[in-house]
Amino acid sequence: MTQVTERETPLQAAPRAAAGRRRSPAAAACVLGGAVAAGLGLGFLAVLVIVLWISSPYPDSGPGGALHLAAGLWLLAHGTELVRYETLSGVPAPVGVIPLLLVALPALLMRRAARLGSASGDGGGGDGGDGGNGGDAEGGREEVLPASAVFSAVACGYLSVGSLATVYAAAGPMPADPLSAAWHVPLVAVLAAAGGVWSAKGRPVGPLPHWVPGSLRRAAARPRYPLALRAGAAGALVLLGGGALIVGASLAWHAAEVQASFLALTGVWSGRFAVLLLAVALLPNAVVWGAAYALGPGFALGAGATATPLGFAGAPALPRFPLLAALPPEGPGSLLTCATAGVPVLAGLAVGWFAVRRAREVRYRETALTAALGALVCGLLMAGLAAAASGPLGSRGLASFGPVWWATGAAAFAWTLLPAVPVAVAVHSWRTRPARQADGPAADSDDEWHDSGVRELRWEALRRAAGTLVPDLTPQDLPQVPPRAAAPPAEPAPAPEPAVAPKPPRRLTVVTGLHLDLTPAPVDLTPAPVDLTPAPVDLTPAPVPARPAGAPPRPLVPPVAGARVLPRRPRA
């Protein structure tokens, strides 16, 4: 039966209501944290744009236009396409090339907000008071929000600010495409919030939730999938490192063209600073382009122009920009451009190396399958990076700008699959090779102690050290054991004797009246003289009679002539 209080309120309803009141501040704090994360990103870009607008000698619009532009850049950092209406042809031109370095700003802020929201209740509740009746511990437990609640609250606060920024940027010179903003901003927010909550919970890699099908949970629990993810990530990092090396070498090779393009864009320091910031923000895009160039598909430059290691085809109409000045020259490729094929080969070797488990019970088929899955993961990662690093820079001729995502992903999968599988099998075979046999060098060095010549030398050294304790005898000095005559045939065992009846126990008679003298007799403790002169020992062997010819050898233990079995006498 449910108990009630003085006001006829059930006791079970009070803790639930109190828990709701305690949880509402924590959830509100998470919502506020998501909104603050979005506001910090907007504020940083707004300050940067305002500083550039103030330092510009010929500003095109007022501070309102600069703030609208800052909101558009914040949406562009999430992958949203902007639309530029002020063009020479009058046709709206989309701008979809996202500076990948700019994406790190909202992602890091959102991840930090999710981490703070997940860790806000871990140590709370211990100082509060509920009248000293144990409410501190209960408050400490109830202050901690579940991961799903933190994720939803932070994402809700972030997306509310994002929707307001989309509406505000619509009145600026470069408004955002509403359809593009409707799924790009939530995608970045969800991924960053999930990463922050996962990091705050200790990065668990345990089983999947219960609502996931059992077959999928059992398949994900196999060790091949974490190994495949690690191998694929290693291959993608090698490809990106090779792309960075290619971009750096090309910038150094075309240093004069890069400098001339940078100085020709603007003559004021504020404009050059803006161009420098844009070039730095686009450096990750150039690294992905370099990786796609090394893989073979290359990248498109609009108007049917494509740059690959085999040649630069087409005549692109490119704007002046320092990174575009470092493109390879037009015409067929050279031996130097074809040498970039070594980058995907190294990526395949990395995938094969990291796909091998150290357990000896793993089969070769499992290792080969893990390497193939690692190559697939590498291909998917490169396809996603290529899709994020490319996009339109205008209409018509500049509608396609950057690497093609599906071609880059397929090339990364094929290039890494070919060397990864044999390398993984070879590394597996080397790590699980059997131990050295007994005829190896180590065994030979151990057997030298037991060689016949060394054994005699060691025995001679031990005999000399022992002195007279070990007599110097030859085989002729050893006594000859005479042969013994053949043993007579064994006699039949006599019949057992009949059992004897037990005797009655004896009685002990005690006689009194005897007097004993217990005084100890004097003992003479004078030591007697001891003669320590050793007695002569006759070592002459006794003559051993010769064994007659044809006689059988005498056994070492004489045979038993007969045995008598005695019955066990019972105890009285």
XYZ file of C-alpha atoms in Angstrom:
572
model
C 0.000 0.000 0.000
C 1.333 3.437 -0.918
C 2.110 5.711 2.016
C 0.993 9.328 1.995
C 2.244 12.488 3.685
C 0.325 14.960 5.860
C -1.028 16.673 2.709
C -2.252 13.370 1.239
C 0.630 13.316 -1.296
C 2.163 9.952 -2.173
C 5.755 9.617 -1.008
C 6.868 8.163 -4.355
C 5.743 11.233 -6.303
C 7.843 13.652 -4.260
C 11.268 12.277 -5.277
C 10.233 12.231 -8.942
C 9.110 15.841 -8.827
C 12.316 16.802 -7.016
C 14.368 14.947 -9.606
C 12.602 16.857 -12.368
C 13.322 20.135 -10.612
C 16.987 19.183 -10.164
C 17.417 18.027 -13.732
C 15.908 21.074 -15.349
C 18.839 23.378 -14.438
C 21.336 20.861 -15.818
C 19.435 20.492 -19.087
C 19.082 24.260 -19.375
C 22.811 24.617 -18.808
C 23.479 22.185 -21.670
C 21.147 24.124 -23.984
C 22.878 27.343 -23.005
C 26.269 25.730 -23.603
C 25.314 24.786 -27.160
C 24.052 28.295 -27.852
C 27.229 29.808 -26.407
C 29.360 27.555 -28.620
C 27.526 28.788 -31.707
C 27.770 32.381 -30.494
C 31.521 32.122 -29.947
C 32.053 30.941 -33.507
C 29.884 33.701 -34.882
C 31.598 36.278 -32.704
C 35.086 35.257 -33.779
C 34.241 35.561 -37.481
C 32.349 38.795 -36.878
C 35.323 40.388 -35.143
C 37.658 39.244 -37.925
C 35.407 40.605 -40.683
C 34.861 43.896 -38.843
C 38.621 44.368 -38.409
C 39.194 43.765 -42.111
C 36.312 46.101 -43.011
C 37.681 48.861 -40.825
C 41.203 48.514 -42.238
C 39.965 48.433 -45.835
C 40.525 51.786 -47.640
C 37.454 51.339 -49.862
C 34.705 49.481 -47.973
C 31.778 48.440 -50.158
C 29.097 48.493 -47.448
C 28.511 49.479 -43.855
C 29.013 47.453 -40.689
C 25.682 45.720 -41.272
C 26.939 44.223 -44.497
C 30.108 43.045 -42.729
C 28.049 41.303 -40.029
C 25.852 39.646 -42.657
C 28.997 38.433 -44.396
C 30.310 37.041 -41.096
C 27.092 35.044 -40.644
C 27.446 33.697 -44.186
C 31.051 32.652 -43.535
C 29.957 30.886 -40.333
C 27.409 28.898 -42.336
C 30.040 28.222 -45.000
C 32.230 26.694 -42.288
C 29.492 24.082 -41.793
C 29.461 23.145 -45.480
C 26.553 25.332 -46.524
C 26.644 26.734 -50.049
C 26.506 30.480 -50.409
C 24.945 32.241 -53.374
C 26.626 35.258 -54.947
C 24.117 37.410 -56.820
C 26.428 40.275 -57.882
C 28.054 38.741 -60.968
C 29.010 40.171 -64.367
C 26.614 37.887 -66.207
C 23.748 38.461 -63.786
C 23.390 34.721 -63.154
C 23.628 33.740 -59.454
C 26.873 31.882 -58.804
C 27.070 29.302 -56.011
C 30.137 29.162 -53.781
C 30.582 25.656 -52.380
C 34.307 25.175 -51.832
C 34.571 24.964 -48.054
C 37.831 25.959 -46.348
C 38.412 22.825 -44.285
C 40.463 24.663 -41.691
C 37.448 26.870 -41.050
C 35.335 23.805 -40.223
C 37.519 23.111 -37.203
C 36.205 26.219 -35.405
C 32.532 25.187 -34.947
C 33.443 21.524 -34.527
C 35.838 22.189 -31.642
C 33.458 24.616 -29.921
C 30.543 22.190 -30.187
C 32.652 19.297 -28.939
C 33.804 21.345 -25.960
C 30.217 22.282 -25.079
C 29.156 18.609 -25.164
C 32.084 17.592 -22.965
C 31.322 20.271 -20.392
C 27.645 19.308 -20.356
C 28.478 15.629 -19.808
C 30.967 16.342 -17.012
C 28.937 19.037 -15.228
C 27.217 16.638 -12.821
C 30.050 14.241 -12.082
C 31.240 16.007 -8.961
C 28.118 17.998 -8.112
C 25.564 17.386 -5.471
C 27.953 16.787 -2.604
C 27.729 20.256 -1.081
C 24.009 20.770 -1.336
C 21.756 20.166 1.621
C 18.407 18.471 2.047
C 18.054 18.761 5.764
C 20.779 16.249 6.523
C 18.673 13.273 5.553
C 20.860 11.884 2.817
C 19.725 14.281 0.120
C 23.314 15.156 -0.801
C 24.065 11.759 -2.279
C 20.728 11.602 -4.046
C 21.232 15.078 -5.445
C 24.698 14.142 -6.660
C 23.322 11.174 -8.563
C 20.338 13.024 -9.985
C 22.445 15.957 -11.221
C 24.188 13.740 -13.780
C 22.303 13.777 -17.089
C 22.389 10.746 -19.351
C 24.414 10.960 -22.526
C 21.322 11.142 -24.751
C 19.919 14.083 -22.756
C 23.214 16.001 -22.928
C 23.505 15.326 -26.651
C 19.958 16.490 -27.372
C 20.194 19.587 -25.185
C 23.501 20.817 -26.608
C 22.413 20.171 -30.190
C 19.124 21.976 -29.581
C 20.886 25.084 -28.303
C 23.366 25.075 -31.166
C 20.760 24.583 -33.896
C 18.553 27.337 -32.513
C 21.380 29.837 -33.030
C 22.134 28.286 -36.424
C 18.580 28.848 -37.629
C 18.739 32.492 -36.529
C 22.074 32.931 -38.323
C 20.574 31.494 -41.529
C 17.710 33.966 -41.412
C 20.081 36.853 -40.649
C 22.517 35.951 -43.460
C 19.673 35.949 -46.011
C 19.744 39.776 -46.061
C 23.494 39.970 -46.753
C 25.498 40.125 -49.993
C 26.098 36.331 -49.968
C 23.073 34.579 -48.435
C 23.076 30.894 -47.672
C 21.095 28.312 -49.567
C 18.282 27.280 -47.174
C 18.199 23.649 -48.345
C 21.957 23.304 -47.982
C 21.908 24.889 -44.531
C 19.025 22.638 -43.442
C 21.204 19.523 -43.467
C 24.819 20.737 -43.335
C 24.531 22.636 -40.033
C 22.735 19.778 -38.191
C 25.232 17.267 -39.589
C 28.239 19.122 -38.192
C 26.461 19.770 -34.897
C 25.418 16.138 -34.434
C 28.865 14.733 -35.234
C 30.672 17.226 -32.981
C 28.223 16.730 -30.098
C 28.445 12.950 -30.359
C 32.238 13.165 -30.298
C 32.178 15.397 -27.231
C 29.795 13.138 -25.286
C 31.783 10.050 -26.257
C 35.021 11.688 -25.123
C 33.477 12.784 -21.821
C 32.273 9.242 -21.108
C 35.812 7.879 -21.393
C 35.722 6.904 -25.089
C 33.944 3.578 -24.501
C 34.325 0.886 -27.145
C 31.892 -1.554 -25.560
C 28.912 -3.311 -27.106
C 26.329 -1.477 -29.151
C 22.984 -0.468 -27.599
C 20.249 -3.046 -27.158
C 18.055 -1.603 -29.910
C 20.712 -2.586 -32.478
C 20.025 -6.046 -34.014
C 21.858 -8.909 -32.351
C 23.592 -10.059 -35.535
C 25.026 -6.584 -36.071
C 26.207 -6.380 -32.448
C 27.928 -9.751 -32.664
C 29.588 -8.798 -35.957
C 30.813 -5.468 -34.564
C 32.332 -7.226 -31.539
C 34.835 -9.085 -33.706
C 38.413 -7.778 -33.480
C 38.761 -7.465 -37.238
C 36.680 -4.302 -37.431
C 38.735 -2.159 -34.994
C 41.858 -3.366 -36.786
C 40.338 -2.477 -40.157
C 39.438 1.010 -38.913
C 42.966 1.512 -37.595
C 44.546 0.246 -40.812
C 42.264 2.382 -42.991
C 42.989 5.488 -40.927
C 46.724 4.797 -41.195
C 46.465 4.496 -44.977
C 44.484 7.749 -45.224
C 47.061 9.561 -43.080
C 49.855 8.347 -45.342
C 47.947 9.583 -48.392
C 47.362 12.979 -46.773
C 51.012 13.191 -45.775
C 52.018 12.452 -49.352
C 49.577 15.091 -50.580
C 51.083 17.666 -48.208
C 54.550 16.781 -49.491
C 53.412 17.199 -53.095
C 51.796 20.577 -52.365
C 54.848 21.843 -50.503
C 57.203 20.755 -53.283
C 54.980 22.399 -55.920
C 54.807 25.671 -53.975
C 58.584 25.696 -53.622
C 59.025 24.855 -57.331
C 56.662 27.689 -58.428
C 57.717 30.156 -55.748
C 58.075 33.027 -58.206
C 54.589 32.530 -59.701
C 53.054 32.219 -56.233
C 54.653 35.459 -55.068
C 53.594 37.364 -58.199
C 50.001 36.145 -57.827
C 49.907 37.146 -54.175
C 51.197 40.658 -54.827
C 48.959 41.221 -57.862
C 45.675 40.655 -56.016
C 45.815 43.766 -53.840
C 48.241 46.476 -52.846
C 47.109 47.249 -49.270
C 48.201 45.274 -46.230
C 44.644 44.573 -45.087
C 43.770 42.970 -48.423
C 46.951 40.931 -48.468
C 46.250 39.802 -44.916
C 42.774 38.639 -45.979
C 44.242 36.748 -48.942
C 46.829 35.145 -46.661
C 44.107 34.028 -44.210
C 42.062 32.549 -47.040
C 45.093 30.685 -48.415
C 45.901 29.248 -44.983
C 42.272 28.171 -44.530
C 42.388 26.405 -47.913
C 45.648 24.543 -47.244
C 43.841 21.350 -46.054
C 41.865 21.417 -49.296
C 45.124 21.588 -51.230
C 46.458 18.602 -49.285
C 43.409 16.524 -50.261
C 43.850 17.661 -53.861
C 47.471 16.539 -53.752
C 46.443 13.112 -52.456
C 43.856 12.790 -55.245
C 46.544 13.801 -57.738
C 48.872 11.059 -56.472
C 46.086 8.459 -56.649
C 45.568 9.093 -60.353
C 42.103 10.643 -60.859
C 43.493 14.108 -60.095
C 41.158 17.075 -59.778
C 38.949 19.131 -62.052
C 39.530 22.828 -62.656
C 36.330 23.654 -64.484
C 35.655 23.994 -68.231
C 36.731 20.387 -68.861
C 40.266 20.853 -67.493
C 41.733 18.029 -65.404
C 45.150 17.707 -63.787
C 46.527 14.159 -63.405
C 50.048 12.692 -63.158
C 49.781 11.657 -66.827
C 49.161 15.205 -67.995
C 47.286 18.489 -67.649
C 44.454 18.497 -70.206
C 42.251 21.468 -71.069
C 42.552 25.237 -70.805
C 41.059 26.329 -67.488
C 40.013 29.916 -66.814
C 41.362 30.215 -63.290
C 41.316 33.315 -61.097
C 44.504 34.684 -59.635
C 45.293 32.976 -56.354
C 48.576 31.849 -54.752
C 47.576 28.169 -54.389
C 46.334 27.959 -57.987
C 49.654 29.356 -59.211
C 51.387 26.152 -57.990
C 49.477 23.865 -60.384
C 51.526 21.585 -62.679
C 52.217 22.945 -66.150
C 49.910 22.147 -69.042
C 50.823 19.255 -71.310
C 51.767 15.608 -70.842
C 53.188 14.372 -67.590
C 56.819 13.708 -66.867
C 58.794 11.151 -64.881
C 58.636 13.446 -61.859
C 54.827 13.647 -61.908
C 54.515 9.872 -62.368
C 56.761 9.336 -59.350
C 53.859 10.487 -57.163
C 52.441 6.959 -57.569
C 54.766 5.905 -54.768
C 52.483 7.652 -52.252
C 49.521 5.207 -52.627
C 51.953 2.286 -52.616
C 53.257 3.410 -49.228
C 49.655 3.807 -48.072
C 48.948 0.205 -49.071
C 51.996 -0.974 -47.126
C 50.763 0.919 -44.071
C 47.317 -0.680 -44.357
C 48.860 -4.151 -44.580
C 51.160 -3.548 -41.623
C 48.439 -2.279 -39.267
C 45.948 -4.987 -40.287
C 47.923 -7.837 -38.669
C 47.028 -9.152 -35.247
C 49.726 -10.436 -32.919
C 47.761 -13.512 -31.880
C 49.145 -16.776 -33.249
C 45.787 -18.493 -33.573
C 44.575 -16.099 -36.310
C 44.355 -17.647 -39.749
C 45.769 -16.182 -42.928
C 42.285 -15.795 -44.368
C 41.246 -13.621 -41.440
C 44.343 -11.442 -41.852
C 43.721 -11.010 -45.590
C 40.076 -10.100 -44.942
C 41.101 -7.518 -42.340
C 43.545 -5.941 -44.798
C 40.828 -5.788 -47.474
C 38.449 -4.108 -45.032
C 41.194 -1.635 -44.115
C 41.585 -0.735 -47.787
C 37.816 -0.224 -47.996
C 37.890 2.075 -44.966
C 40.740 4.050 -46.527
C 38.739 4.433 -49.736
C 35.663 5.653 -47.855
C 37.681 8.179 -45.869
C 39.322 9.579 -48.968
C 35.968 9.767 -50.769
C 34.497 11.776 -47.880
C 37.479 14.116 -47.743
C 37.389 14.636 -51.507
C 33.664 15.484 -51.348
C 34.298 17.996 -48.546
C 37.292 19.608 -50.288
C 35.560 20.160 -53.622
C 32.542 22.101 -54.822
C 31.483 24.816 -57.219
C 33.169 28.193 -57.409
C 30.664 29.636 -59.824
C 28.471 28.643 -62.708
C 29.225 27.057 -66.069
C 33.006 26.821 -66.320
C 33.623 26.782 -62.555
C 30.681 24.576 -61.593
C 32.995 21.594 -60.982
C 36.079 22.439 -58.993
C 38.200 19.905 -57.158
C 38.572 16.111 -57.092
C 35.679 13.805 -57.943
C 34.765 12.006 -54.714
C 33.748 8.624 -56.158
C 36.799 8.384 -58.442
C 39.134 9.339 -55.591
C 37.575 6.778 -53.253
C 37.699 3.975 -55.818
C 41.336 4.730 -56.661
C 42.304 4.782 -52.982
C 40.607 1.406 -52.432
C 42.273 -0.218 -55.468
C 45.738 1.216 -54.781
C 45.775 0.158 -51.134
C 44.133 -3.235 -51.693
C 46.790 -4.540 -54.080
C 49.806 -4.254 -51.741
C 47.911 -4.468 -48.435
C 46.759 -8.098 -48.671
C 50.127 -9.708 -49.552
C 51.973 -7.488 -47.076
C 49.545 -8.419 -44.298
C 49.913 -12.145 -45.047
C 53.706 -11.854 -45.152
C 53.869 -9.939 -41.868
C 51.516 -12.471 -40.281
C 53.733 -15.319 -41.455
C 56.842 -13.614 -40.081
C 55.309 -12.869 -36.681
C 53.971 -16.399 -36.256
C 57.080 -18.216 -37.486
C 58.108 -21.262 -35.389
C 60.919 -21.098 -32.865
C 64.509 -22.038 -33.765
C 65.215 -25.735 -34.097
C 67.862 -27.641 -32.116
C 70.347 -27.432 -34.978
C 70.479 -23.627 -34.879
C 73.513 -21.559 -33.824
C 72.287 -21.307 -30.247
C 71.928 -25.070 -29.991
C 75.438 -25.568 -31.409
C 76.928 -23.271 -28.777
C 75.128 -25.220 -26.036
C 76.259 -28.615 -27.350
C 79.939 -27.612 -27.191
C 79.823 -28.176 -23.427
C 78.906 -31.838 -23.999
C 81.456 -32.668 -26.692
C 83.601 -35.736 -25.997
C 86.938 -33.922 -26.004
C 85.731 -31.145 -23.729
C 84.196 -33.677 -21.344
C 87.529 -35.494 -20.858
C 89.369 -32.236 -20.276
C 86.875 -31.131 -17.634
C 87.082 -34.543 -15.913
C 90.899 -34.369 -15.849
C 90.753 -30.881 -14.320
C 88.337 -32.086 -11.626
C 90.565 -35.114 -10.834
C 93.672 -32.952 -10.418
C 91.809 -30.579 -8.150
C 90.595 -33.504 -5.992
C 94.160 -34.771 -5.391
C 94.342 -38.164 -3.657
C 90.590 -38.327 -3.074
C 90.135 -39.767 -6.547
C 92.645 -42.643 -7.187
C 94.350 -42.765 -10.553
C 93.182 -46.204 -11.695
C 93.207 -47.804 -15.077
C 90.678 -50.345 -16.322
C 93.264 -53.114 -15.583
C 93.437 -52.062 -11.921
C 89.704 -52.552 -11.378
C 88.751 -55.812 -9.577
C 87.417 -58.573 -11.728
C 84.178 -60.043 -10.501
C 84.348 -63.902 -10.647
C 81.456 -65.647 -12.285
C 79.131 -67.478 -10.017
C 77.871 -70.967 -10.441
C 74.425 -71.620 -11.650
C 71.835 -71.401 -8.945
C 70.177 -74.666 -7.896
C 66.594 -75.175 -8.935
C 64.081 -73.555 -6.699
C 62.533 -75.853 -4.038
C 58.764 -76.000 -3.718
C 57.399 -73.757 -1.040
C 56.383 -75.665 2.147
C 52.765 -75.820 3.156
C 51.664 -73.068 5.516
C 51.604 -73.936 9.202
C 48.284 -74.119 10.972
C 47.166 -71.101 12.835
C 48.172 -70.945 16.493
C 45.663 -69.874 19.082
C 46.574 -66.569 20.770
C 48.077 -66.746 24.214
C 46.318 -65.156 27.123
C 47.808 -61.827 28.260
C 50.286 -61.921 31.117
C 49.551 -60.359 34.460
C 51.949 -57.922 36.151
C 52.490 -58.433 39.888
C 53.763 -55.413 41.881
C 55.872 -56.305 44.954
C 56.152 -53.624 47.628
C 58.792 -53.191 50.277
C 61.776 -52.898 47.924
C 64.273 -50.064 48.475
C 66.419 -48.890 45.555
C 69.657 -46.852 45.843
C 69.302 -44.049 43.222
C 72.573 -42.294 44.060
C 74.490 -41.811 40.759
C 77.842 -43.501 40.488
C 80.941 -41.311 39.866
C 81.774 -40.871 36.182
C 85.358 -40.555 34.952
C 85.435 -37.760 32.312
C 89.161 -38.072 31.545
C 89.442 -38.531 27.727
C 91.030 -41.771 26.683
C 93.975 -41.598 24.257
C 92.926 -42.130 20.632
C 95.267 -43.612 18.074
C 94.764 -41.613 14.817
C 97.316 -43.566 12.817
C 95.437 -44.926 9.779
C 95.443 -48.649 9.493
C 97.102 -50.084 6.407
C 94.602 -50.902 3.671
C 95.301 -53.790 1.348
C 94.079 -52.735 -2.105
C 95.288 -55.902 -3.767
C 92.281 -57.336 -5.595
C 91.213 -60.782 -4.555
C 91.711 -63.493 -7.143
C 88.580 -64.096 -9.131
C 88.091 -67.643 -10.420
C 87.597 -67.872 -14.133
C 84.125 -68.643 -15.400
C 83.921 -72.004 -17.227
C 83.178 -71.834 -20.916
C 79.527 -72.155 -21.839
C 78.285 -71.280 -18.348
C 75.434 -68.741 -18.236
C 76.264 -65.355 -16.678
C 75.467 -65.021 -13.026
C 72.609 -62.654 -12.257
C 73.329 -59.513 -10.280
C 70.756 -60.433 -7.625
C 70.762 -64.091 -6.438
C 67.472 -65.834 -6.967
C 65.234 -66.575 -4.011
C 65.306 -70.271 -3.157
C 62.021 -70.293 -1.322
C 59.619 -68.182 0.670
C 57.655 -68.862 3.805
C 54.382 -67.136 4.397
C 53.679 -66.551 8.085
C 50.117 -65.914 9.183
C 49.374 -62.629 10.822
C 48.767 -63.075 14.529
C 45.725 -61.261 15.757
C 46.161 -58.726 18.518
C 45.042 -59.709 22.012
